[in-house]
């Protein structure tokens, strides 16, 4: 009887253990996870989403990037990111204060296009800048800005007398009342805003391009060194293989044509808010008003896997 019991136990072990091993193997496979990242920032026709997807495609691991589900003030987004409470990546202006507080990826993701401004003026004053070609001549006219915008400080630094308003809508109404002469807005947002003013006799000045060196960069929490490294390496790989330039051209080339940017008179402003580290970045990372893109490298065939992008 004892021998029969031993034989039964051995058979049981042979049957059960392979099953356990197989189960454990399956569990290991099931436990394979996808890294999930959440981003927050401007949405310029999907450019940022496409760029992040390209950056993360160079990773061997599965990475899923999605947008924060609702719009919140930028200050709040940075706070959430810094505390690791649901946002991993925020993009915004490169400033000394933010460079000190968060971990920046020092790469101008809009090639400096964020620092290009066109002027909204009243229909009656649409030729107001026809004879203006220098900064001194432009200083004779007053811009309108919100007091807490970085642009307010930049125009102040460059010697302008500035009218302040509580909101974009309030500034548009003040412009119509001749409280100031022009309302400078970024080239990447001005067409959208123009549609809001369709019935307000506000038009786009056809003459000037006001330009100062500025950049939007990706930020991560100060202690998130690994993600900063991934973003930095991915951006430089995208620049090297041409995918960054092709994305930029795809999203912004027609903007240059519609706004006639290459043929406008350029007024250059100083911007002391830009961190010195950004001033040291090579010129081929920035866009020129006269040329949308320099030579775009040919596509490079890569065996990198595509990264899923959740909308």
PDB file of C-alpha atoms in Angstrom:
ATOM      1  CA  UNK A   1       0.000   0.000   0.000  1.00  0.00           C
ATOM      2  CA  UNK A   2       2.795   2.388   0.919  1.00  0.00           C
ATOM      3  CA  UNK A   3       4.503   1.772  -2.433  1.00  0.00           C
ATOM      4  CA  UNK A   4       1.251   2.442  -4.267  1.00  0.00           C
ATOM      5  CA  UNK A   5       0.866   5.743  -2.404  1.00  0.00           C
ATOM      6  CA  UNK A   6       4.397   6.831  -3.351  1.00  0.00           C
ATOM      7  CA  UNK A   7       3.721   6.021  -6.994  1.00  0.00           C
ATOM      8  CA  UNK A   8       0.482   8.040  -6.850  1.00  0.00           C
ATOM      9  CA  UNK A   9       2.270  11.047  -5.355  1.00  0.00           C
ATOM     10  CA  UNK A  10       4.990  10.921  -8.046  1.00  0.00           C
ATOM     11  CA  UNK A  11       2.390  10.768 -10.793  1.00  0.00           C
ATOM     12  CA  UNK A  12       0.555  13.686  -9.198  1.00  0.00           C
ATOM     13  CA  UNK A  13       3.754  15.744  -9.097  1.00  0.00           C
ATOM     14  CA  UNK A  14       4.496  14.981 -12.748  1.00  0.00           C
ATOM     15  CA  UNK A  15       1.008  16.049 -13.717  1.00  0.00           C
ATOM     16  CA  UNK A  16       0.694  19.165 -11.565  1.00  0.00           C
ATOM     17  CA  UNK A  17       4.155  20.750 -11.808  1.00  0.00           C
ATOM     18  CA  UNK A  18       4.249  21.118 -15.608  1.00  0.00           C
ATOM     19  CA  UNK A  19       0.811  22.722 -15.326  1.00  0.00           C
ATOM     20  CA  UNK A  20       2.110  25.133 -12.679  1.00  0.00           C
ATOM     21  CA  UNK A  21       5.178  25.951 -14.785  1.00  0.00           C
ATOM     22  CA  UNK A  22       2.995  26.563 -17.804  1.00  0.00           C
ATOM     23  CA  UNK A  23       0.655  28.765 -15.747  1.00  0.00           C
ATOM     24  CA  UNK A  24       3.564  30.817 -14.419  1.00  0.00           C
ATOM     25  CA  UNK A  25       4.915  31.263 -17.922  1.00  0.00           C
ATOM     26  CA  UNK A  26       1.547  32.524 -19.077  1.00  0.00           C
ATOM     27  CA  UNK A  27       1.359  34.891 -16.108  1.00  0.00           C
ATOM     28  CA  UNK A  28       4.740  36.381 -16.994  1.00  0.00           C
ATOM     29  CA  UNK A  29       3.475  37.039 -20.505  1.00  0.00           C
ATOM     30  CA  UNK A  30       0.259  38.558 -19.158  1.00  0.00           C
ATOM     31  CA  UNK A  31       2.215  40.840 -16.853  1.00  0.00           C
ATOM     32  CA  UNK A  32       4.056  42.523 -19.740  1.00  0.00           C
ATOM     33  CA  UNK A  33       2.967  46.147 -19.473  1.00  0.00           C
ATOM     34  CA  UNK A  34       2.886  49.166 -21.756  1.00  0.00           C
ATOM     35  CA  UNK A  35       4.400  52.390 -20.461  1.00  0.00           C
ATOM     36  CA  UNK A  36       1.695  55.053 -20.508  1.00  0.00           C
ATOM     37  CA  UNK A  37       2.526  58.755 -20.670  1.00  0.00           C
ATOM     38  CA  UNK A  38       0.177  61.745 -20.500  1.00  0.00           C
ATOM     39  CA  UNK A  39       0.938  65.058 -22.216  1.00  0.00           C
ATOM     40  CA  UNK A  40      -0.466  68.579 -22.007  1.00  0.00           C
ATOM     41  CA  UNK A  41      -0.025  71.644 -24.231  1.00  0.00           C
ATOM     42  CA  UNK A  42      -1.012  73.406 -27.426  1.00  0.00           C
ATOM     43  CA  UNK A  43      -2.629  71.373 -30.172  1.00  0.00           C
ATOM     44  CA  UNK A  44      -1.544  72.779 -33.525  1.00  0.00           C
ATOM     45  CA  UNK A  45      -3.308  70.537 -36.002  1.00  0.00           C
ATOM     46  CA  UNK A  46      -1.913  67.434 -34.325  1.00  0.00           C
ATOM     47  CA  UNK A  47       1.737  68.427 -34.791  1.00  0.00           C
ATOM     48  CA  UNK A  48       2.710  67.831 -31.172  1.00  0.00           C
ATOM     49  CA  UNK A  49       1.014  64.434 -31.006  1.00  0.00           C
ATOM     50  CA  UNK A  50       2.737  63.310 -34.196  1.00  0.00           C
ATOM     51  CA  UNK A  51       6.093  64.592 -32.959  1.00  0.00           C
ATOM     52  CA  UNK A  52       5.815  62.787 -29.617  1.00  0.00           C
ATOM     53  CA  UNK A  53       4.795  59.585 -31.396  1.00  0.00           C
ATOM     54  CA  UNK A  54       7.872  59.867 -33.628  1.00  0.00           C
ATOM     55  CA  UNK A  55      10.158  60.549 -30.666  1.00  0.00           C
ATOM     56  CA  UNK A  56       8.864  57.549 -28.741  1.00  0.00           C
ATOM     57  CA  UNK A  57       8.983  55.254 -31.776  1.00  0.00           C
ATOM     58  CA  UNK A  58      12.754  54.951 -31.288  1.00  0.00           C
ATOM     59  CA  UNK A  59      12.155  53.110 -28.004  1.00  0.00           C
ATOM     60  CA  UNK A  60      12.228  49.304 -27.949  1.00  0.00           C
ATOM     61  CA  UNK A  61       9.560  49.164 -25.255  1.00  0.00           C
ATOM     62  CA  UNK A  62       5.870  49.775 -25.902  1.00  0.00           C
ATOM     63  CA  UNK A  63       4.963  53.380 -25.080  1.00  0.00           C
ATOM     64  CA  UNK A  64       1.450  54.806 -25.295  1.00  0.00           C
ATOM     65  CA  UNK A  65       1.050  58.600 -25.232  1.00  0.00           C
ATOM     66  CA  UNK A  66      -2.288  60.294 -24.601  1.00  0.00           C
ATOM     67  CA  UNK A  67      -3.566  63.811 -23.959  1.00  0.00           C
ATOM     68  CA  UNK A  68      -4.681  65.021 -20.567  1.00  0.00           C
ATOM     69  CA  UNK A  69      -8.481  64.668 -20.785  1.00  0.00           C
ATOM     70  CA  UNK A  70      -9.409  68.286 -20.120  1.00  0.00           C
ATOM     71  CA  UNK A  71      -8.042  71.794 -20.574  1.00  0.00           C
ATOM     72  CA  UNK A  72      -6.664  73.457 -17.460  1.00  0.00           C
ATOM     73  CA  UNK A  73      -4.536  76.582 -16.883  1.00  0.00           C
ATOM     74  CA  UNK A  74      -0.914  76.028 -17.863  1.00  0.00           C
ATOM     75  CA  UNK A  75       0.326  76.818 -14.354  1.00  0.00           C
ATOM     76  CA  UNK A  76      -1.853  74.040 -12.983  1.00  0.00           C
ATOM     77  CA  UNK A  77      -0.587  71.586 -15.606  1.00  0.00           C
ATOM     78  CA  UNK A  78       3.013  72.238 -14.574  1.00  0.00           C
ATOM     79  CA  UNK A  79       2.094  71.707 -10.915  1.00  0.00           C
ATOM     80  CA  UNK A  80       0.429  68.369 -11.671  1.00  0.00           C
ATOM     81  CA  UNK A  81       3.460  67.277 -13.686  1.00  0.00           C
ATOM     82  CA  UNK A  82       5.918  68.287 -10.966  1.00  0.00           C
ATOM     83  CA  UNK A  83       3.993  66.200  -8.401  1.00  0.00           C
ATOM     84  CA  UNK A  84       3.574  63.167 -10.727  1.00  0.00           C
ATOM     85  CA  UNK A  85      -0.197  63.388 -10.364  1.00  0.00           C
ATOM     86  CA  UNK A  86      -1.299  62.502 -13.902  1.00  0.00           C
ATOM     87  CA  UNK A  87       0.724  64.553 -16.386  1.00  0.00           C
ATOM     88  CA  UNK A  88       4.203  63.500 -17.542  1.00  0.00           C
ATOM     89  CA  UNK A  89       5.064  65.994 -20.297  1.00  0.00           C
ATOM     90  CA  UNK A  90       4.114  69.655 -20.699  1.00  0.00           C
ATOM     91  CA  UNK A  91       5.287  71.947 -23.475  1.00  0.00           C
ATOM     92  CA  UNK A  92       5.515  75.680 -23.060  1.00  0.00           C
ATOM     93  CA  UNK A  93       7.709  78.756 -23.430  1.00  0.00           C
ATOM     94  CA  UNK A  94      11.377  78.430 -22.577  1.00  0.00           C
ATOM     95  CA  UNK A  95      11.935  80.805 -19.660  1.00  0.00           C
ATOM     96  CA  UNK A  96      14.587  81.080 -16.981  1.00  0.00           C
ATOM     97  CA  UNK A  97      12.027  80.547 -14.234  1.00  0.00           C
ATOM     98  CA  UNK A  98      10.725  77.312 -15.752  1.00  0.00           C
ATOM     99  CA  UNK A  99      14.249  76.058 -16.451  1.00  0.00           C
ATOM    100  CA  UNK A 100      14.984  76.461 -12.754  1.00  0.00           C
ATOM    101  CA  UNK A 101      11.764  74.791 -11.601  1.00  0.00           C
ATOM    102  CA  UNK A 102      11.315  71.898 -14.062  1.00  0.00           C
ATOM    103  CA  UNK A 103      13.529  69.752 -16.273  1.00  0.00           C
ATOM    104  CA  UNK A 104      13.550  71.145 -19.840  1.00  0.00           C
ATOM    105  CA  UNK A 105      14.377  69.321 -23.050  1.00  0.00           C
ATOM    106  CA  UNK A 106      16.461  71.993 -24.751  1.00  0.00           C
ATOM    107  CA  UNK A 107      15.146  71.678 -28.284  1.00  0.00           C
ATOM    108  CA  UNK A 108      12.876  74.312 -29.959  1.00  0.00           C
ATOM    109  CA  UNK A 109       9.960  72.113 -31.023  1.00  0.00           C
ATOM    110  CA  UNK A 110       8.436  74.835 -33.265  1.00  0.00           C
ATOM    111  CA  UNK A 111      11.863  75.920 -34.593  1.00  0.00           C
ATOM    112  CA  UNK A 112      11.322  79.311 -32.969  1.00  0.00           C
ATOM    113  CA  UNK A 113       8.099  79.953 -34.905  1.00  0.00           C
ATOM    114  CA  UNK A 114       6.427  80.636 -31.561  1.00  0.00           C
ATOM    115  CA  UNK A 115       8.278  83.986 -31.433  1.00  0.00           C
ATOM    116  CA  UNK A 116       6.863  85.330 -34.719  1.00  0.00           C
ATOM    117  CA  UNK A 117       4.079  87.891 -34.428  1.00  0.00           C
ATOM    118  CA  UNK A 118       1.709  89.539 -36.883  1.00  0.00           C
ATOM    119  CA  UNK A 119      -0.417  92.573 -36.083  1.00  0.00           C
ATOM    120  CA  UNK A 120      -4.185  92.713 -35.907  1.00  0.00           C
ATOM    121  CA  UNK A 121      -5.402  96.235 -36.689  1.00  0.00           C
ATOM    122  CA  UNK A 122      -8.723  97.914 -37.364  1.00  0.00           C
ATOM    123  CA  UNK A 123     -10.031  97.904 -40.899  1.00  0.00           C
ATOM    124  CA  UNK A 124      -9.658 101.687 -41.010  1.00  0.00           C
ATOM    125  CA  UNK A 125      -5.947 101.363 -40.090  1.00  0.00           C
ATOM    126  CA  UNK A 126      -4.939  98.426 -42.266  1.00  0.00           C
ATOM    127  CA  UNK A 127      -2.223 100.519 -43.987  1.00  0.00           C
ATOM    128  CA  UNK A 128      -0.869 101.889 -40.722  1.00  0.00           C
ATOM    129  CA  UNK A 129       2.472 100.076 -41.150  1.00  0.00           C
ATOM    130  CA  UNK A 130       2.911 100.596 -44.884  1.00  0.00           C
ATOM    131  CA  UNK A 131       5.897 102.911 -44.325  1.00  0.00           C
ATOM    132  CA  UNK A 132       7.288 101.236 -41.192  1.00  0.00           C
ATOM    133  CA  UNK A 133      10.518  99.280 -41.605  1.00  0.00           C
ATOM    134  CA  UNK A 134      12.533  99.769 -38.391  1.00  0.00           C
ATOM    135  CA  UNK A 135      12.049  99.164 -34.684  1.00  0.00           C
ATOM    136  CA  UNK A 136      12.294 102.890 -33.945  1.00  0.00           C
ATOM    137  CA  UNK A 137       9.474 103.583 -36.399  1.00  0.00           C
ATOM    138  CA  UNK A 138       7.331 100.803 -34.894  1.00  0.00           C
ATOM    139  CA  UNK A 139       7.788 102.212 -31.370  1.00  0.00           C
ATOM    140  CA  UNK A 140       5.636 105.185 -32.425  1.00  0.00           C
ATOM    141  CA  UNK A 141       2.646 102.804 -32.262  1.00  0.00           C
ATOM    142  CA  UNK A 142       1.227 101.217 -29.111  1.00  0.00           C
ATOM    143  CA  UNK A 143       0.512  97.479 -28.839  1.00  0.00           C
ATOM    144  CA  UNK A 144      -2.126  95.882 -26.626  1.00  0.00           C
ATOM    145  CA  UNK A 145      -1.355  92.852 -24.433  1.00  0.00           C
ATOM    146  CA  UNK A 146      -2.444  91.112 -21.258  1.00  0.00           C
ATOM    147  CA  UNK A 147      -0.351  92.159 -18.291  1.00  0.00           C
ATOM    148  CA  UNK A 148       0.599  88.572 -17.380  1.00  0.00           C
ATOM    149  CA  UNK A 149       1.684  87.528 -20.898  1.00  0.00           C
ATOM    150  CA  UNK A 150       5.383  87.111 -21.582  1.00  0.00           C
ATOM    151  CA  UNK A 151       4.904  89.335 -24.641  1.00  0.00           C
ATOM    152  CA  UNK A 152       4.029  92.245 -22.353  1.00  0.00           C
ATOM    153  CA  UNK A 153       7.496  92.054 -20.788  1.00  0.00           C
ATOM    154  CA  UNK A 154       9.158  91.680 -24.194  1.00  0.00           C
ATOM    155  CA  UNK A 155       7.485  94.762 -25.678  1.00  0.00           C
ATOM    156  CA  UNK A 156       8.277  96.659 -22.492  1.00  0.00           C
ATOM    157  CA  UNK A 157      11.929  95.648 -22.770  1.00  0.00           C
ATOM    158  CA  UNK A 158      11.978  96.943 -26.349  1.00  0.00           C
ATOM    159  CA  UNK A 159      10.719 100.404 -25.414  1.00  0.00           C
ATOM    160  CA  UNK A 160       7.008 100.245 -26.258  1.00  0.00           C
ATOM    161  CA  UNK A 161       4.165 101.899 -24.385  1.00  0.00           C
ATOM    162  CA  UNK A 162       1.674  99.080 -23.897  1.00  0.00           C
ATOM    163  CA  UNK A 163      -2.057  99.045 -23.243  1.00  0.00           C
ATOM    164  CA  UNK A 164      -3.224  96.156 -21.053  1.00  0.00           C
ATOM    165  CA  UNK A 165      -6.505  94.287 -21.123  1.00  0.00           C
ATOM    166  CA  UNK A 166      -8.066  91.510 -19.070  1.00  0.00           C
ATOM    167  CA  UNK A 167      -8.587  89.033 -21.931  1.00  0.00           C
ATOM    168  CA  UNK A 168      -8.167  88.548 -25.671  1.00  0.00           C
ATOM    169  CA  UNK A 169     -11.768  89.558 -26.269  1.00  0.00           C
ATOM    170  CA  UNK A 170     -11.374  92.662 -24.126  1.00  0.00           C
ATOM    171  CA  UNK A 171      -8.231  93.620 -26.059  1.00  0.00           C
ATOM    172  CA  UNK A 172     -10.034  93.177 -29.379  1.00  0.00           C
ATOM    173  CA  UNK A 173     -12.800  95.514 -28.194  1.00  0.00           C
ATOM    174  CA  UNK A 174     -10.221  98.026 -26.954  1.00  0.00           C
ATOM    175  CA  UNK A 175      -8.537  97.939 -30.358  1.00  0.00           C
ATOM    176  CA  UNK A 176     -11.836  98.882 -32.009  1.00  0.00           C
ATOM    177  CA  UNK A 177     -12.124 101.798 -29.586  1.00  0.00           C
ATOM    178  CA  UNK A 178      -8.632 103.020 -30.608  1.00  0.00           C
ATOM    179  CA  UNK A 179      -7.239 102.508 -27.107  1.00  0.00           C
ATOM    180  CA  UNK A 180      -4.074 101.228 -28.809  1.00  0.00           C
ATOM    181  CA  UNK A 181      -2.839 100.774 -32.386  1.00  0.00           C
ATOM    182  CA  UNK A 182      -2.159  97.087 -32.927  1.00  0.00           C
ATOM    183  CA  UNK A 183      -2.725  93.700 -31.307  1.00  0.00           C
ATOM    184  CA  UNK A 184       0.279  91.423 -31.985  1.00  0.00           C
ATOM    185  CA  UNK A 185      -0.537  87.716 -32.106  1.00  0.00           C
ATOM    186  CA  UNK A 186       1.484  84.588 -32.906  1.00  0.00           C
ATOM    187  CA  UNK A 187       1.508  83.363 -36.498  1.00  0.00           C
ATOM    188  CA  UNK A 188       0.446  79.895 -35.340  1.00  0.00           C
ATOM    189  CA  UNK A 189      -2.741  81.181 -33.703  1.00  0.00           C
ATOM    190  CA  UNK A 190      -3.709  84.329 -35.577  1.00  0.00           C
ATOM    191  CA  UNK A 191      -5.874  82.671 -38.252  1.00  0.00           C
ATOM    192  CA  UNK A 192      -7.985  80.937 -35.621  1.00  0.00           C
ATOM    193  CA  UNK A 193      -8.405  84.184 -33.696  1.00  0.00           C
ATOM    194  CA  UNK A 194      -9.279  86.130 -36.835  1.00  0.00           C
ATOM    195  CA  UNK A 195     -12.324  83.922 -37.251  1.00  0.00           C
ATOM    196  CA  UNK A 196     -13.504  85.046 -33.820  1.00  0.00           C
ATOM    197  CA  UNK A 197     -13.370  88.680 -34.952  1.00  0.00           C
ATOM    198  CA  UNK A 198     -15.163  88.233 -38.285  1.00  0.00           C
ATOM    199  CA  UNK A 199     -17.866  90.761 -37.449  1.00  0.00           C
ATOM    200  CA  UNK A 200     -15.621  93.215 -35.601  1.00  0.00           C
ATOM    201  CA  UNK A 201     -13.858  95.126 -38.428  1.00  0.00           C
ATOM    202  CA  UNK A 202     -10.497  93.711 -37.299  1.00  0.00           C
ATOM    203  CA  UNK A 203      -8.072  92.714 -40.060  1.00  0.00           C
ATOM    204  CA  UNK A 204      -4.548  91.394 -40.457  1.00  0.00           C
ATOM    205  CA  UNK A 205      -1.820  93.917 -41.207  1.00  0.00           C
ATOM    206  CA  UNK A 206      -0.240  92.851 -44.548  1.00  0.00           C
ATOM    207  CA  UNK A 207       3.167  94.486 -44.079  1.00  0.00           C
ATOM    208  CA  UNK A 208       5.123  93.421 -40.981  1.00  0.00           C
ATOM    209  CA  UNK A 209       6.543  90.339 -39.328  1.00  0.00           C
ATOM    210  CA  UNK A 210       7.555  91.120 -35.744  1.00  0.00           C
ATOM    211  CA  UNK A 211      10.081  88.570 -34.601  1.00  0.00           C
ATOM    212  CA  UNK A 212      11.963  87.754 -31.430  1.00  0.00           C
ATOM    213  CA  UNK A 213      13.907  84.648 -30.537  1.00  0.00           C
ATOM    214  CA  UNK A 214      11.674  82.396 -28.490  1.00  0.00           C
ATOM    215  CA  UNK A 215      11.001  78.707 -28.139  1.00  0.00           C
ATOM    216  CA  UNK A 216       8.569  76.152 -26.834  1.00  0.00           C
ATOM    217  CA  UNK A 217      10.209  73.106 -25.292  1.00  0.00           C
ATOM    218  CA  UNK A 218       9.087  69.909 -23.613  1.00  0.00           C
ATOM    219  CA  UNK A 219       9.250  69.893 -19.808  1.00  0.00           C
ATOM    220  CA  UNK A 220       9.197  66.979 -17.380  1.00  0.00           C
ATOM    221  CA  UNK A 221       9.380  66.840 -13.584  1.00  0.00           C
ATOM    222  CA  UNK A 222      12.745  67.808 -12.141  1.00  0.00           C
ATOM    223  CA  UNK A 223      13.479  64.245 -11.010  1.00  0.00           C
ATOM    224  CA  UNK A 224      12.294  62.536 -14.209  1.00  0.00           C
ATOM    225  CA  UNK A 225      15.762  62.187 -15.716  1.00  0.00           C
ATOM    226  CA  UNK A 226      14.987  59.045 -17.691  1.00  0.00           C
ATOM    227  CA  UNK A 227      12.036  60.576 -19.564  1.00  0.00           C
ATOM    228  CA  UNK A 228      14.053  63.728 -20.285  1.00  0.00           C
ATOM    229  CA  UNK A 229      16.792  61.547 -21.772  1.00  0.00           C
ATOM    230  CA  UNK A 230      14.282  59.641 -23.923  1.00  0.00           C
ATOM    231  CA  UNK A 231      12.764  62.867 -25.272  1.00  0.00           C
ATOM    232  CA  UNK A 232      16.147  64.488 -25.912  1.00  0.00           C
ATOM    233  CA  UNK A 233      17.560  61.492 -27.761  1.00  0.00           C
ATOM    234  CA  UNK A 234      14.332  60.999 -29.707  1.00  0.00           C
ATOM    235  CA  UNK A 235      14.222  64.626 -30.866  1.00  0.00           C
ATOM    236  CA  UNK A 236      17.827  64.541 -32.053  1.00  0.00           C
ATOM    237  CA  UNK A 237      17.251  61.244 -33.876  1.00  0.00           C
ATOM    238  CA  UNK A 238      14.156  62.706 -35.544  1.00  0.00           C
ATOM    239  CA  UNK A 239      16.174  65.746 -36.601  1.00  0.00           C
ATOM    240  CA  UNK A 240      19.024  63.583 -37.920  1.00  0.00           C
ATOM    241  CA  UNK A 241      16.849  61.236 -39.998  1.00  0.00           C
ATOM    242  CA  UNK A 242      14.688  64.067 -41.385  1.00  0.00           C
ATOM    243  CA  UNK A 243      11.387  63.039 -39.800  1.00  0.00           C
ATOM    244  CA  UNK A 244      11.231  66.158 -37.613  1.00  0.00           C
ATOM    245  CA  UNK A 245      11.671  68.502 -40.588  1.00  0.00           C
ATOM    246  CA  UNK A 246       9.153  66.595 -42.661  1.00  0.00           C
ATOM    247  CA  UNK A 247       6.567  66.812 -39.863  1.00  0.00           C
ATOM    248  CA  UNK A 248       7.215  70.522 -39.501  1.00  0.00           C
ATOM    249  CA  UNK A 249       6.870  71.120 -43.227  1.00  0.00           C
ATOM    250  CA  UNK A 250       3.680  69.074 -43.402  1.00  0.00           C
ATOM    251  CA  UNK A 251       2.021  71.114 -40.675  1.00  0.00           C
ATOM    252  CA  UNK A 252       3.363  74.616 -41.316  1.00  0.00           C
ATOM    253  CA  UNK A 253       4.392  75.083 -44.956  1.00  0.00           C
ATOM    254  CA  UNK A 254       0.992  76.278 -46.128  1.00  0.00           C
ATOM    255  CA  UNK A 255       0.878  78.660 -43.156  1.00  0.00           C
ATOM    256  CA  UNK A 256       3.935  80.457 -44.540  1.00  0.00           C
ATOM    257  CA  UNK A 257       2.216  80.775 -47.901  1.00  0.00           C
ATOM    258  CA  UNK A 258      -1.182  81.895 -46.584  1.00  0.00           C
ATOM    259  CA  UNK A 259       0.319  84.597 -44.359  1.00  0.00           C
ATOM    260  CA  UNK A 260       2.937  85.620 -46.957  1.00  0.00           C
ATOM    261  CA  UNK A 261       5.644  85.411 -44.290  1.00  0.00           C
ATOM    262  CA  UNK A 262       8.698  85.404 -46.615  1.00  0.00           C
ATOM    263  CA  UNK A 263       7.702  88.743 -48.185  1.00  0.00           C
ATOM    264  CA  UNK A 264       7.003  90.761 -45.049  1.00  0.00           C
ATOM    265  CA  UNK A 265       9.295  93.410 -43.582  1.00  0.00           C
ATOM    266  CA  UNK A 266      10.924  91.978 -40.453  1.00  0.00           C
ATOM    267  CA  UNK A 267      11.131  93.921 -37.197  1.00  0.00           C
ATOM    268  CA  UNK A 268      13.481  92.173 -34.760  1.00  0.00           C
ATOM    269  CA  UNK A 269      12.948  92.508 -30.993  1.00  0.00           C
ATOM    270  CA  UNK A 270      15.157  91.504 -28.064  1.00  0.00           C
ATOM    271  CA  UNK A 271      13.993  88.828 -25.635  1.00  0.00           C
ATOM    272  CA  UNK A 272      15.918  88.623 -22.381  1.00  0.00           C
ATOM    273  CA  UNK A 273      13.432  86.058 -21.011  1.00  0.00           C
ATOM    274  CA  UNK A 274      14.942  83.323 -23.198  1.00  0.00           C
ATOM    275  CA  UNK A 275      17.449  81.212 -21.237  1.00  0.00           C
ATOM    276  CA  UNK A 276      21.044  81.434 -22.424  1.00  0.00           C
ATOM    277  CA  UNK A 277      21.076  77.681 -23.048  1.00  0.00           C
ATOM    278  CA  UNK A 278      18.582  78.190 -25.883  1.00  0.00           C
ATOM    279  CA  UNK A 279      20.658  80.966 -27.450  1.00  0.00           C
ATOM    280  CA  UNK A 280      23.555  78.524 -27.747  1.00  0.00           C
ATOM    281  CA  UNK A 281      21.565  76.050 -29.876  1.00  0.00           C
ATOM    282  CA  UNK A 282      22.811  75.740 -33.475  1.00  0.00           C
ATOM    283  CA  UNK A 283      21.006  77.811 -36.090  1.00  0.00           C
ATOM    284  CA  UNK A 284      19.850  74.786 -38.102  1.00  0.00           C
ATOM    285  CA  UNK A 285      17.387  74.026 -35.291  1.00  0.00           C
ATOM    286  CA  UNK A 286      15.622  77.362 -35.949  1.00  0.00           C
ATOM    287  CA  UNK A 287      13.494  78.431 -38.910  1.00  0.00           C
ATOM    288  CA  UNK A 288      14.266  81.406 -41.135  1.00  0.00           C
ATOM    289  CA  UNK A 289      11.529  83.805 -42.320  1.00  0.00           C
ATOM    290  CA  UNK A 290      12.874  83.596 -45.868  1.00  0.00           C
ATOM    291  CA  UNK A 291      13.045  79.823 -46.133  1.00  0.00           C
ATOM    292  CA  UNK A 292      10.636  77.326 -44.673  1.00  0.00           C
ATOM    293  CA  UNK A 293      13.181  74.556 -44.536  1.00  0.00           C
ATOM    294  CA  UNK A 294      16.763  73.956 -45.497  1.00  0.00           C
ATOM    295  CA  UNK A 295      17.527  70.684 -47.267  1.00  0.00           C
ATOM    296  CA  UNK A 296      15.331  67.961 -45.859  1.00  0.00           C
ATOM    297  CA  UNK A 297      17.220  64.673 -45.485  1.00  0.00           C
ATOM    298  CA  UNK A 298      15.841  61.692 -47.384  1.00  0.00           C
ATOM    299  CA  UNK A 299      13.794  59.240 -45.335  1.00  0.00           C
ATOM    300  CA  UNK A 300      15.820  56.574 -43.575  1.00  0.00           C
ATOM    301  CA  UNK A 301      14.356  53.095 -43.417  1.00  0.00           C
ATOM    302  CA  UNK A 302      14.286  52.024 -39.796  1.00  0.00           C
ATOM    303  CA  UNK A 303      13.328  48.856 -37.996  1.00  0.00           C
ATOM    304  CA  UNK A 304      12.030  50.857 -35.038  1.00  0.00           C
ATOM    305  CA  UNK A 305       8.540  49.883 -34.086  1.00  0.00           C
ATOM    306  CA  UNK A 306       5.673  52.345 -34.403  1.00  0.00           C
ATOM    307  CA  UNK A 307       4.346  53.789 -31.182  1.00  0.00           C
ATOM    308  CA  UNK A 308       0.635  53.837 -30.459  1.00  0.00           C
ATOM    309  CA  UNK A 309      -0.831  57.308 -30.073  1.00  0.00           C
ATOM    310  CA  UNK A 310      -4.050  57.664 -28.143  1.00  0.00           C
ATOM    311  CA  UNK A 311      -6.139  60.698 -28.997  1.00  0.00           C
TER     312      UNK A 311
END
